Coordinates of C-alpha atoms and ligand atoms in Angstrom, one line a residue:
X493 CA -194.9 56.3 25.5
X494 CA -193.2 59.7 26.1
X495 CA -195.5 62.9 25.7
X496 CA -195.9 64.4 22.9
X497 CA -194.6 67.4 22.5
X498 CA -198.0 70.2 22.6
X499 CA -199.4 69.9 19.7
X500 CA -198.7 72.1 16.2
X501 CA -195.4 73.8 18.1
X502 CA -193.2 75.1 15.6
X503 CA -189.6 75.3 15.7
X504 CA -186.5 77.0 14.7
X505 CA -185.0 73.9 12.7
X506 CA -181.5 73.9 10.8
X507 CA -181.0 71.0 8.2
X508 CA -177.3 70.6 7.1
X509 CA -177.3 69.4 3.4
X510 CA -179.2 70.5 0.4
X511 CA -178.9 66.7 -1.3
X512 CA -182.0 64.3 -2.2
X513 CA -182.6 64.4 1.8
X514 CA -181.9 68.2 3.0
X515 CA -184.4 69.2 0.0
X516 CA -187.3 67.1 0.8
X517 CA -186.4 67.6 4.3
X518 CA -186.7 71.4 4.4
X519 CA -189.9 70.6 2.4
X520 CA -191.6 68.6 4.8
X521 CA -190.4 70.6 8.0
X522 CA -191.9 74.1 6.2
X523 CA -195.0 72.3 5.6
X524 CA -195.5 71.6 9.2
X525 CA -195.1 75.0 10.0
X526 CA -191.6 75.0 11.1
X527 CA -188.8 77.8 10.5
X528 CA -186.0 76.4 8.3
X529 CA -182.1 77.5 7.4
X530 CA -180.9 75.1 5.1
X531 CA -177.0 74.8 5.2
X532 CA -175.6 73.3 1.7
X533 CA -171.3 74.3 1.6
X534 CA -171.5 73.6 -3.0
X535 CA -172.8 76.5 -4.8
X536 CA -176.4 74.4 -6.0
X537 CA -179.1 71.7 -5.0
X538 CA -178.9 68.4 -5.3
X539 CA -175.7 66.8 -3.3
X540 CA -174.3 63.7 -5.0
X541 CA -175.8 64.3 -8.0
X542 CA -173.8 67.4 -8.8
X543 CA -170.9 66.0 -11.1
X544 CA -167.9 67.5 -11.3
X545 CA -164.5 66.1 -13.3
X546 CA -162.5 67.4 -10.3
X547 CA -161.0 64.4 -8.4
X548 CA -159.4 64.7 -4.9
X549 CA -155.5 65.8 -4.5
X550 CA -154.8 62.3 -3.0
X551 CA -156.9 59.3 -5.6
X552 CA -157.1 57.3 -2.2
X553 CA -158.8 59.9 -0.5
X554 CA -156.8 58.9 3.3
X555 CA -155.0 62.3 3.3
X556 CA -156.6 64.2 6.4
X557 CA -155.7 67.5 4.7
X558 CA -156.8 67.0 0.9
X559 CA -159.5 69.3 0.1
X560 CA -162.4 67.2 -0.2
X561 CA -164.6 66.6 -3.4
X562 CA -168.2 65.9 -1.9
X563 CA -169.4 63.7 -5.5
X564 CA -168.6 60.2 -6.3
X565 CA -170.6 60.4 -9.5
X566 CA -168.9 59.0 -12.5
X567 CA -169.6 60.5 -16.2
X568 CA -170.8 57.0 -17.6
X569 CA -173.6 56.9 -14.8
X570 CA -176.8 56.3 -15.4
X571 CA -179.1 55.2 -12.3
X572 CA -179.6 51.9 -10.9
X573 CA -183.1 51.8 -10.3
X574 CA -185.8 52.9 -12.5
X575 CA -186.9 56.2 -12.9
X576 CA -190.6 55.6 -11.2
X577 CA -189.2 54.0 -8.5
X578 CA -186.5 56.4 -7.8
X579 CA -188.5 59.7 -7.4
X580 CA -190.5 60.9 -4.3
X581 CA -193.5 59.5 -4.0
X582 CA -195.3 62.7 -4.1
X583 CA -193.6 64.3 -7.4
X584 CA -192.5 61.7 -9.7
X585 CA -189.6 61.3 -11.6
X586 CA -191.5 61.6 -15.2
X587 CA -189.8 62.4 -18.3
X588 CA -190.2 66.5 -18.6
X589 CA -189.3 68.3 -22.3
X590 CA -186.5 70.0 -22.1
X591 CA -183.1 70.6 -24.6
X592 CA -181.4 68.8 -22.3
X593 CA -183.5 66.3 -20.6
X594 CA -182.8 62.7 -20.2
X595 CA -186.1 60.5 -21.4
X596 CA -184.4 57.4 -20.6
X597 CA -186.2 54.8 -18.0
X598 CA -182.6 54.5 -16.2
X599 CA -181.1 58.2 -17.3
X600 CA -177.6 59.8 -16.8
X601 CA -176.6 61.3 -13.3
X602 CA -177.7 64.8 -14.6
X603 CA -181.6 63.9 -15.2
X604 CA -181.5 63.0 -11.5
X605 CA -179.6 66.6 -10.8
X606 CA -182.9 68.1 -13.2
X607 CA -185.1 66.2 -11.2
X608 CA -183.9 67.2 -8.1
X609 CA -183.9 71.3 -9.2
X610 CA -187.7 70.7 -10.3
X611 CA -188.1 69.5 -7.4
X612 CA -186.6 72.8 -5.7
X613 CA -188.3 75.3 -7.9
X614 CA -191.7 73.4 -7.2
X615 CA -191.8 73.5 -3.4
X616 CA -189.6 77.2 -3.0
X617 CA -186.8 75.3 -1.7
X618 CA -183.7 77.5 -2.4
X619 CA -185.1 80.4 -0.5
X620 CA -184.6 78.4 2.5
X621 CA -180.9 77.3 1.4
X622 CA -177.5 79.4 2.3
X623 CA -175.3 78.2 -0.2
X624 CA -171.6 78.2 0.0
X625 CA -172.2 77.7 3.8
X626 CA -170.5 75.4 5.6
X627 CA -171.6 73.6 8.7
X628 CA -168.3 73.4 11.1
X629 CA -169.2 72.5 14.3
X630 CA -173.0 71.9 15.6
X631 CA -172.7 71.3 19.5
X632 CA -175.6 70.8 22.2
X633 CA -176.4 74.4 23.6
X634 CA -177.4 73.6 27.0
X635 CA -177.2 76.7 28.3
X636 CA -179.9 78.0 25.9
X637 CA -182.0 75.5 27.2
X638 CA -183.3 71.8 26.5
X639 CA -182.7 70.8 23.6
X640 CA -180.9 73.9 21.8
X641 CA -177.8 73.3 19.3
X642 CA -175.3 75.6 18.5
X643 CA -174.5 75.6 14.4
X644 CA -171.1 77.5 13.4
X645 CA -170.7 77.8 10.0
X646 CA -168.5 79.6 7.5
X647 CA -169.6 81.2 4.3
X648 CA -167.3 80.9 1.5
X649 CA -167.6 83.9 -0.5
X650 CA -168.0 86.6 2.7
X651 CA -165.7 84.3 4.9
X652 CA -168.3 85.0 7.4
X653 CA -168.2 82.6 10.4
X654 CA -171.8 82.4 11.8
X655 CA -172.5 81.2 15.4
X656 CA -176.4 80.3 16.1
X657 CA -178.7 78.6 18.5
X658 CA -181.6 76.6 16.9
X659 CA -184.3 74.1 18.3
X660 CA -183.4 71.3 16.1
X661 CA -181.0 70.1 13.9
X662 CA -181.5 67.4 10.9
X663 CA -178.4 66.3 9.3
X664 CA -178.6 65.4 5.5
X665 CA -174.6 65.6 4.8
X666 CA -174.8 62.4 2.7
X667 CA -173.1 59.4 2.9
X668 CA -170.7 58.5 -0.1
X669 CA -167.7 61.2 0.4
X670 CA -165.6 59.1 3.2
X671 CA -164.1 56.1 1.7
X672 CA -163.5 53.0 3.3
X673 CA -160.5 50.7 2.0
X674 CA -159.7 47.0 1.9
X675 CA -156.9 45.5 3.3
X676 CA -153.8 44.3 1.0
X677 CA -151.4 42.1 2.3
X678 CA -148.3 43.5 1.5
X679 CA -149.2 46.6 -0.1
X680 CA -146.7 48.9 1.4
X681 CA -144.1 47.2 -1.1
X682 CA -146.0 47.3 -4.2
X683 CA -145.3 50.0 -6.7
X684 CA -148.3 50.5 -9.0
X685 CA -151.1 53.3 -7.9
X686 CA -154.1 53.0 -5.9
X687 CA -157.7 54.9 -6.1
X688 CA -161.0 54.8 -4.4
X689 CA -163.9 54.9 -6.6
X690 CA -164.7 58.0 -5.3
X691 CA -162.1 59.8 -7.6
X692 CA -163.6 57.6 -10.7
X693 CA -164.6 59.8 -13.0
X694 CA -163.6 58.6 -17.0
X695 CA -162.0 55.4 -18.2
X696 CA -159.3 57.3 -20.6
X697 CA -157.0 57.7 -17.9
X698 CA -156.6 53.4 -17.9
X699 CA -156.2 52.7 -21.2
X700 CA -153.8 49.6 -22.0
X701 CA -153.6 49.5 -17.8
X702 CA -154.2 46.0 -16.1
X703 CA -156.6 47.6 -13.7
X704 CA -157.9 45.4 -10.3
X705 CA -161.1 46.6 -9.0
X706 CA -162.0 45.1 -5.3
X707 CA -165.7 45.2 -4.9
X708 CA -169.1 43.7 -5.4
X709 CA -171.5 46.5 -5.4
X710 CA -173.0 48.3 -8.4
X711 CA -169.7 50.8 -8.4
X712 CA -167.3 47.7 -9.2
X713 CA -170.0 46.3 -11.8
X714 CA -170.2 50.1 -13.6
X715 CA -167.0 50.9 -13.3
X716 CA -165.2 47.7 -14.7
X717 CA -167.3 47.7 -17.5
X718 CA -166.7 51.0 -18.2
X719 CA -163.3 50.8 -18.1
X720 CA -162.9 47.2 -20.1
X721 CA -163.7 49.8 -23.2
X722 CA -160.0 50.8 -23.0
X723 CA -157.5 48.9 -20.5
X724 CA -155.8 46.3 -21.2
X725 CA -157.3 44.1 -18.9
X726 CA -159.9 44.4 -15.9
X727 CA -160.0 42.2 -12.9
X728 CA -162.5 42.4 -10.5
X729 CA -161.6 40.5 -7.2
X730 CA -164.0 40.0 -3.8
X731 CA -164.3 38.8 -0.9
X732 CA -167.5 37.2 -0.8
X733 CA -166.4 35.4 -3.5
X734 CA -165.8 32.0 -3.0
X735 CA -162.1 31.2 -3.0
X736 CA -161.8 29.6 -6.3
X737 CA -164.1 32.4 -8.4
X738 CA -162.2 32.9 -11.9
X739 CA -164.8 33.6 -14.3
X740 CA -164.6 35.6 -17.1
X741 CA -167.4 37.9 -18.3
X742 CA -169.3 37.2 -21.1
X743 CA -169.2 39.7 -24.0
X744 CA -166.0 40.9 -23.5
X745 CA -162.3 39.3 -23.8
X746 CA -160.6 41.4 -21.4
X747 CA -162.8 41.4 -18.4
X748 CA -162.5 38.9 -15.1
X749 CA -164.1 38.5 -11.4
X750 CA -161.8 37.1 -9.2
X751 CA -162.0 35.9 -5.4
X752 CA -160.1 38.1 -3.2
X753 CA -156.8 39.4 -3.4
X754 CA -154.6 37.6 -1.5
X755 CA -151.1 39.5 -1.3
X756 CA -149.6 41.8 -3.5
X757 CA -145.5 42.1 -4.1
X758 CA -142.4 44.5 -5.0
X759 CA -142.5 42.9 -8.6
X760 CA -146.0 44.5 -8.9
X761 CA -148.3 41.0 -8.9
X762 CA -151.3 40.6 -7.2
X763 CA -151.6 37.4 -6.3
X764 CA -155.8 36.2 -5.6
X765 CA -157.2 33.4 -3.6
X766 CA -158.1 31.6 -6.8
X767 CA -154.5 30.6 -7.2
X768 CA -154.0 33.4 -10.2
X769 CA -151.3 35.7 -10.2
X770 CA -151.3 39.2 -12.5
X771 CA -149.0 41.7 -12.7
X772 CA -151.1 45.0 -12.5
X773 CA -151.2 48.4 -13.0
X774 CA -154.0 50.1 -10.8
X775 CA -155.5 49.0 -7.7
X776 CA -159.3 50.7 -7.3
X777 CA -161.0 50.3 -3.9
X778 CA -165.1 50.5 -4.9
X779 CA -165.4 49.3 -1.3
X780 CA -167.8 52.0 -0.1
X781 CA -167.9 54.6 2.0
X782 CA -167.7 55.5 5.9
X783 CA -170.7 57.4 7.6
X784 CA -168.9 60.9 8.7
X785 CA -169.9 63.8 10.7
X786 CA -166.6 66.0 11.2
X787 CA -168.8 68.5 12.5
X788 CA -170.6 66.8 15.3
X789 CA -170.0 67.3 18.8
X790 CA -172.1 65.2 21.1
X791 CA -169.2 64.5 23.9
X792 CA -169.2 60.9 22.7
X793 CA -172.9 60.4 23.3
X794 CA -173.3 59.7 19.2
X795 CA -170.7 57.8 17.7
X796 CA -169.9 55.6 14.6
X797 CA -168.1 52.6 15.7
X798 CA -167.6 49.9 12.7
X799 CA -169.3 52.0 10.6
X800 CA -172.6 51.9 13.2
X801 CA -174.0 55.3 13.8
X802 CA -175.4 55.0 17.3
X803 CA -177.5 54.8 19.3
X804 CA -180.3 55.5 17.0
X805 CA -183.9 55.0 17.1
X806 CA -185.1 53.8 13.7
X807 CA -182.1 54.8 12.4
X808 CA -183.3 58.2 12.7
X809 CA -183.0 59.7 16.8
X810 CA -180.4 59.7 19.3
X811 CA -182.3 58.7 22.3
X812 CA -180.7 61.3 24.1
X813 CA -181.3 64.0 22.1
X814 CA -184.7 63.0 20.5
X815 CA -186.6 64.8 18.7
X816 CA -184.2 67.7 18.3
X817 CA -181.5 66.1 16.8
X818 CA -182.3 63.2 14.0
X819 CA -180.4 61.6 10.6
X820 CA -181.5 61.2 7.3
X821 CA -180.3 58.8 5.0
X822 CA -178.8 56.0 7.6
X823 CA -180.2 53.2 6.0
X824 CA -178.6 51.7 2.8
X825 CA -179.7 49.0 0.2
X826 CA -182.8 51.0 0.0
X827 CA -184.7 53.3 -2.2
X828 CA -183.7 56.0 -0.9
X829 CA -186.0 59.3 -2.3
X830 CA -189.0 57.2 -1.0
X831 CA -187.8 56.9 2.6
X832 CA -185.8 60.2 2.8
X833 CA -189.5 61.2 2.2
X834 CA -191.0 59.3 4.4
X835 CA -188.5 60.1 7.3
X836 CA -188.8 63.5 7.0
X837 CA -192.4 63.4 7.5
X838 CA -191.6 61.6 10.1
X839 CA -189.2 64.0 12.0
X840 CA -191.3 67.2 11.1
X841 CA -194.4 65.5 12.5
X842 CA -192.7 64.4 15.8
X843 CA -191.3 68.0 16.4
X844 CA -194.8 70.0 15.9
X845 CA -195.7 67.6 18.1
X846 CA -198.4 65.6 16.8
X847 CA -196.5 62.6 16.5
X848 CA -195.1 60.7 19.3
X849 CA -192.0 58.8 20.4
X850 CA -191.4 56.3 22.5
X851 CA -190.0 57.2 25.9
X852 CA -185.7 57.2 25.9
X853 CA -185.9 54.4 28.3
X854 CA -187.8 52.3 25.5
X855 CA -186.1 53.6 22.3
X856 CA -182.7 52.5 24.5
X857 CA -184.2 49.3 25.1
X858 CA -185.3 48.5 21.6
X859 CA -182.4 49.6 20.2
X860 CA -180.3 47.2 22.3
X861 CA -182.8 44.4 21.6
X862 CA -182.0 44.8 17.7
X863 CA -178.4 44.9 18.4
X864 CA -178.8 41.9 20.4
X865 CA -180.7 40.3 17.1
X866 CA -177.9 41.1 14.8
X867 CA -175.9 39.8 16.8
X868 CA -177.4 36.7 17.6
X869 CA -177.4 36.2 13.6
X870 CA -173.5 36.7 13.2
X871 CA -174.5 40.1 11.5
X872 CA -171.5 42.6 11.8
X873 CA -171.6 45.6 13.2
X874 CA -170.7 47.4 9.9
X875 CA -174.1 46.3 8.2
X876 CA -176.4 47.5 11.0
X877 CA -178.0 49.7 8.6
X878 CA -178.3 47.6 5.7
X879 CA -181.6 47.3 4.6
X880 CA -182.0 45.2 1.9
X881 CA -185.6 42.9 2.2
X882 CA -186.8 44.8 5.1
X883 CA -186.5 48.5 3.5
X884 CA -190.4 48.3 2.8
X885 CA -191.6 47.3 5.9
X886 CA -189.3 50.4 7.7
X887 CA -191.0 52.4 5.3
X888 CA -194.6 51.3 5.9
X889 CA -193.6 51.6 9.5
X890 CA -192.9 55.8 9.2
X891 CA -195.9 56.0 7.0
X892 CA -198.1 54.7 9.6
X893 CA -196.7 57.1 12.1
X894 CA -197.2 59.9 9.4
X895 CA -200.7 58.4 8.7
X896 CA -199.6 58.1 5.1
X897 CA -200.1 55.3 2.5
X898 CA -197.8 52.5 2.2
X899 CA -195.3 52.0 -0.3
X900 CA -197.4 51.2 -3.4
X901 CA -197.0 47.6 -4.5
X902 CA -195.7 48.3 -8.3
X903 CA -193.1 50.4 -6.6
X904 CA -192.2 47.0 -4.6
X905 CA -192.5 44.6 -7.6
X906 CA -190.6 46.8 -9.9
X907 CA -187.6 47.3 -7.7
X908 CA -187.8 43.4 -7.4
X909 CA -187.9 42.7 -10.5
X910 CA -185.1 45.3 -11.5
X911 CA -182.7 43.6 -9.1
X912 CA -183.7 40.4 -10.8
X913 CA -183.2 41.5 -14.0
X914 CA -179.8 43.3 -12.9
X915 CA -178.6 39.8 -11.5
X916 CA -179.4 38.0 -14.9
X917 CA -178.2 40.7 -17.4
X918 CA -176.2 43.5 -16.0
X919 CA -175.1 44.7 -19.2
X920 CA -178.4 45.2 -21.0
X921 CA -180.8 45.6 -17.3
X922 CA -180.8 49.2 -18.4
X923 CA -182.5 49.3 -21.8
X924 CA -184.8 45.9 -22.2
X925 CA -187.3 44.5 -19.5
X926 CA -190.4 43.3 -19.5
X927 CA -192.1 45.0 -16.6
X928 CA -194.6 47.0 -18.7
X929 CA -197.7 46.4 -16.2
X930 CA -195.9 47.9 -13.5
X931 CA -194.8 51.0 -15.1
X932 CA -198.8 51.6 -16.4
X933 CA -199.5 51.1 -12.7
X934 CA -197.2 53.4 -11.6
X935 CA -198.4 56.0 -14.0
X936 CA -201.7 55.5 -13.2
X937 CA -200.9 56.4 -9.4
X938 CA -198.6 59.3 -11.4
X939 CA -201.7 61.1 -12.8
X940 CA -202.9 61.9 -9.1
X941 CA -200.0 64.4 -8.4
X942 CA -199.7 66.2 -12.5
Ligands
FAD1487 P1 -176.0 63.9 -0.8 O1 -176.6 63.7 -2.1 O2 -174.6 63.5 -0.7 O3 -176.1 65.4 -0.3 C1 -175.5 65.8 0.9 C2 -175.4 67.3 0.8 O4 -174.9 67.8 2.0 C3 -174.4 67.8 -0.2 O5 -174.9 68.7 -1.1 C4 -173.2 68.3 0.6 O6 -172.5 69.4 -0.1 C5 -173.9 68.8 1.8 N1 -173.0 68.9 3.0 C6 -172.3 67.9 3.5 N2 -171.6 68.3 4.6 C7 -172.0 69.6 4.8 C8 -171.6 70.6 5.7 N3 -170.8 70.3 6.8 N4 -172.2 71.8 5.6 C9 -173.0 72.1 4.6 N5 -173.4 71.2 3.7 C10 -172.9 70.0 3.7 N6 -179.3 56.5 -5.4 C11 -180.3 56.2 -6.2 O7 -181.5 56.4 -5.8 N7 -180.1 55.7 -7.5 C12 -178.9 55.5 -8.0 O8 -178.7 55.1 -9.1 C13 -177.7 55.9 -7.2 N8 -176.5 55.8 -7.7 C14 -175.4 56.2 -6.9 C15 -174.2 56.2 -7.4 C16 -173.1 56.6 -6.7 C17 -171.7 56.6 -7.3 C18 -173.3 57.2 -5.4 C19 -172.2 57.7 -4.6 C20 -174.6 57.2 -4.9 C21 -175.6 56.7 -5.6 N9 -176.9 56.7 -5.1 C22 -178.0 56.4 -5.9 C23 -177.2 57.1 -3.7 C24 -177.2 58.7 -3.5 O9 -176.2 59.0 -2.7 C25 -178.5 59.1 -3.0 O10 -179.4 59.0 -4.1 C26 -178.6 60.6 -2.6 O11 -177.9 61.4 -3.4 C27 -178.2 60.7 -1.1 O12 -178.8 62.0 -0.8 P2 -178.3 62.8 0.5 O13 -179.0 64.1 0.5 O14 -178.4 61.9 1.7 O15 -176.7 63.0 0.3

């Protein structure tokens, strides 16, 4: 075990992002008596969850140039998760009065963005945030001294271009603005348009289209029902899939999962693995997203290869640069409020010092050793971060470095039994369940923090 650092130091710490994880970030780091600069480039809190109807100049999103919209939030969305589990765990998402409130138990994108402005206004937030500032280049500042970073930044309005040293840097940029694609035999050649979800916004623009969506994850699922309301016809097509998948979906006549696409052609088919062939209009990638950090400069010592952001301890520190330079939001298939939480607490507690880490020789070596384990299990690199089954146990672990409580039970057995009920009845998972135990013990933990 390293040293700690002496106890109760604070620091000069700059968190880039004012989404979900720059707000509670900042919150946490203030609260243990650090300085903070929040950096956010949009004009307001709350990242993602800001929507906007603008859509990026190229509907793929691969041109280098285009100027880049930062939300993939569609109009239609409404959460995934429900409301008690989605919140911090220390100021709950509750239904608050308000002319334009959301009271639903999985409400629209822009309860979440209410939320997350409570949640700003409650803990002073925004006097800590530069808005319209943009995070360029953040770059060890060795000469400065161990552990230093230089942070250039521009500010939109003033076209100011800042250069600063700070102790420590925690990056909250988010983690759903770079998308990844799927490959499409033969693609070149065929002449209808493609799209990433990320430019998704309305279904008007497909009406009486034969629209393909490739993709398994709760995106596709929205986005082709959404859609189904007015195309022609939706397919949806992926590649865990088995190879003979043709199903259609109950409840509607127009609506199709697939296994993958196989080849497309110059006549405009898309052939699948199921043996189908269907001449289509729109191809849209809901494939995901690629972790991106334009703006980091680490001389190769932090990289993302296959969609791995390494080496990191816990997902969180770069050996090499722990504790002054740490991640939030790596893991996905989690709740992520909860642990954004939870690592922040984490990070703020490690750099005043009364936490400790590991030395970098053992961090190193128990990073390798869970590379080693994925590997061993055929796991590919691009799912190192996945979380899935283990996301509670990661939790409890940062809690019991941040001598918190662990996650609460209800808050497990609801998500559970949301992702059962999701599995069983996607299109009605939203407004019926049966959970009502769960939610009475989550208000019951509620009541400690009104
Ligand atoms: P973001 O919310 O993306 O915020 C990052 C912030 O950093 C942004 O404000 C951005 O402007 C800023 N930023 C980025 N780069 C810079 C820079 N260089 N300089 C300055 N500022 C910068 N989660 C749920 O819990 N429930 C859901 O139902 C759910 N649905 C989702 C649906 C979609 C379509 C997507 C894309 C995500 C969904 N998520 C959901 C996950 C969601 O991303 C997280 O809830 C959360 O918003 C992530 O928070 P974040 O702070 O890490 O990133």
């Amino acid at each position: 075990m390293a040293p700690a650092l002496s106890p109760t130091r604070s620091h000069h710490v700059a968190v880039i992002g004012a989404g979900p994880a720059g707000l509670v970030a900042a919150r946490e780091l203030r609260r243990e008596g650090h300085s903070v600069v929040v950096f956010e480039k949009q004009k307001q809190v709350g990242g993602t969850w800001i929507y906007t109807d603008e859509v990026e100049s190229d509907p793929l999103s691969v041109d280098p140039t285009r100027s880049v919209v930062h939300s993939s939030v569609y109009r239609s969305l409404r959460i995934n998760g429900t409301r008690e589990c989605t919140g911090y765990r220390d100021f709950p998402f509750v239904v608050r009065s308000g002319v334009s409130r959301d009271p639903r138990r999985f409400p629209s994108h822009g309860e979440v963005l209410a939320y997350l402005k409570d949640f700003a206004k409650e803990f002073g937030i925004e006097e800590m945030v530069r808005f319209e500032t943009e995070v360029v280049k953040v770059s060890p500042a060795a000469e400065e001294g161990i552990g230093k970073w230089r942070i250039e930044s521009t500010e939109k309005e003033k076209k100011v271009r800042r250069d600063e040293i700070y102790d420590a840097v925690v990056v909250c940029n988010g983690h759903y603005v770079e998308p990844r694609h799927a490959e499409i035999p033969g693609i070149s050649s065929w002449p209808g348009k493609e799209m990433h979800s990320h430019n998704y916004r309305i279904p008007e623009p497909f009406r009486d289209k034969v629209v393909v969506l490739i993709g398994n994850s709760s995106s596709a699922e929205d986005i082709s029902r959404d859609i189904a309301r007015v195309a022609k016809e939706v397919h949806v097509a992926c590649r865990s899939n088995p190879a003979d998948t043709f199903i259609k979906q109950t409840g509607y006549n127009n609506l199709w999962t697939h296994s993958m696409i196989e080849s497309v052609h110059e006549d405009g088919s898309v052939v699948y693995q199921n043996g189908k062939t269907i001449s289509v209009d729109i191809i849209m990638h809901c494939t995901g997203y690629k972790y991106h950090f334009p703006f980091l400069d680490t001389n190769g010592i932090v990289t993302v290869d296959d969609n791995r952001v390494g080496p990191l301890y816990k997902d969180v520190f770069p050996p090499a640069f722990a504790p002054w330079l740490s991640f939030i939001g790596i893991p996905w298939q989690v709740l992520p409020f909860p642990m954004f939480e939870l690592q922040s607490k984490w990070i703020a507690g490690v750099l005043s010092g009364w936490i400790p880490l590991p030395s970098k020789e053992d961090m190193i070596m128990e990073i390798k050793t869970f590379y080693s384990t994925l590997e061993v299990q055929g796991i590919p690199k691009r799912y190192t971060h996945r979380m899935g089954n283990t996301q509670f146990e990661y939790d409890n672990w940062l809690a019991s470095q941040c001598g918190c409580s662990e996650t609460e039970e209800w808050r497990k057995e609801m998500c559970l039994a949301n992702g059962v009920r999701k599995e069983a009845n996607p299109e009605t998972c939203r407004d019926e369940w049966d959970d009502h135990h769960l939610i009475s013990q989550a208000y019951q933990d509620f009541s400690l923090y009104s």
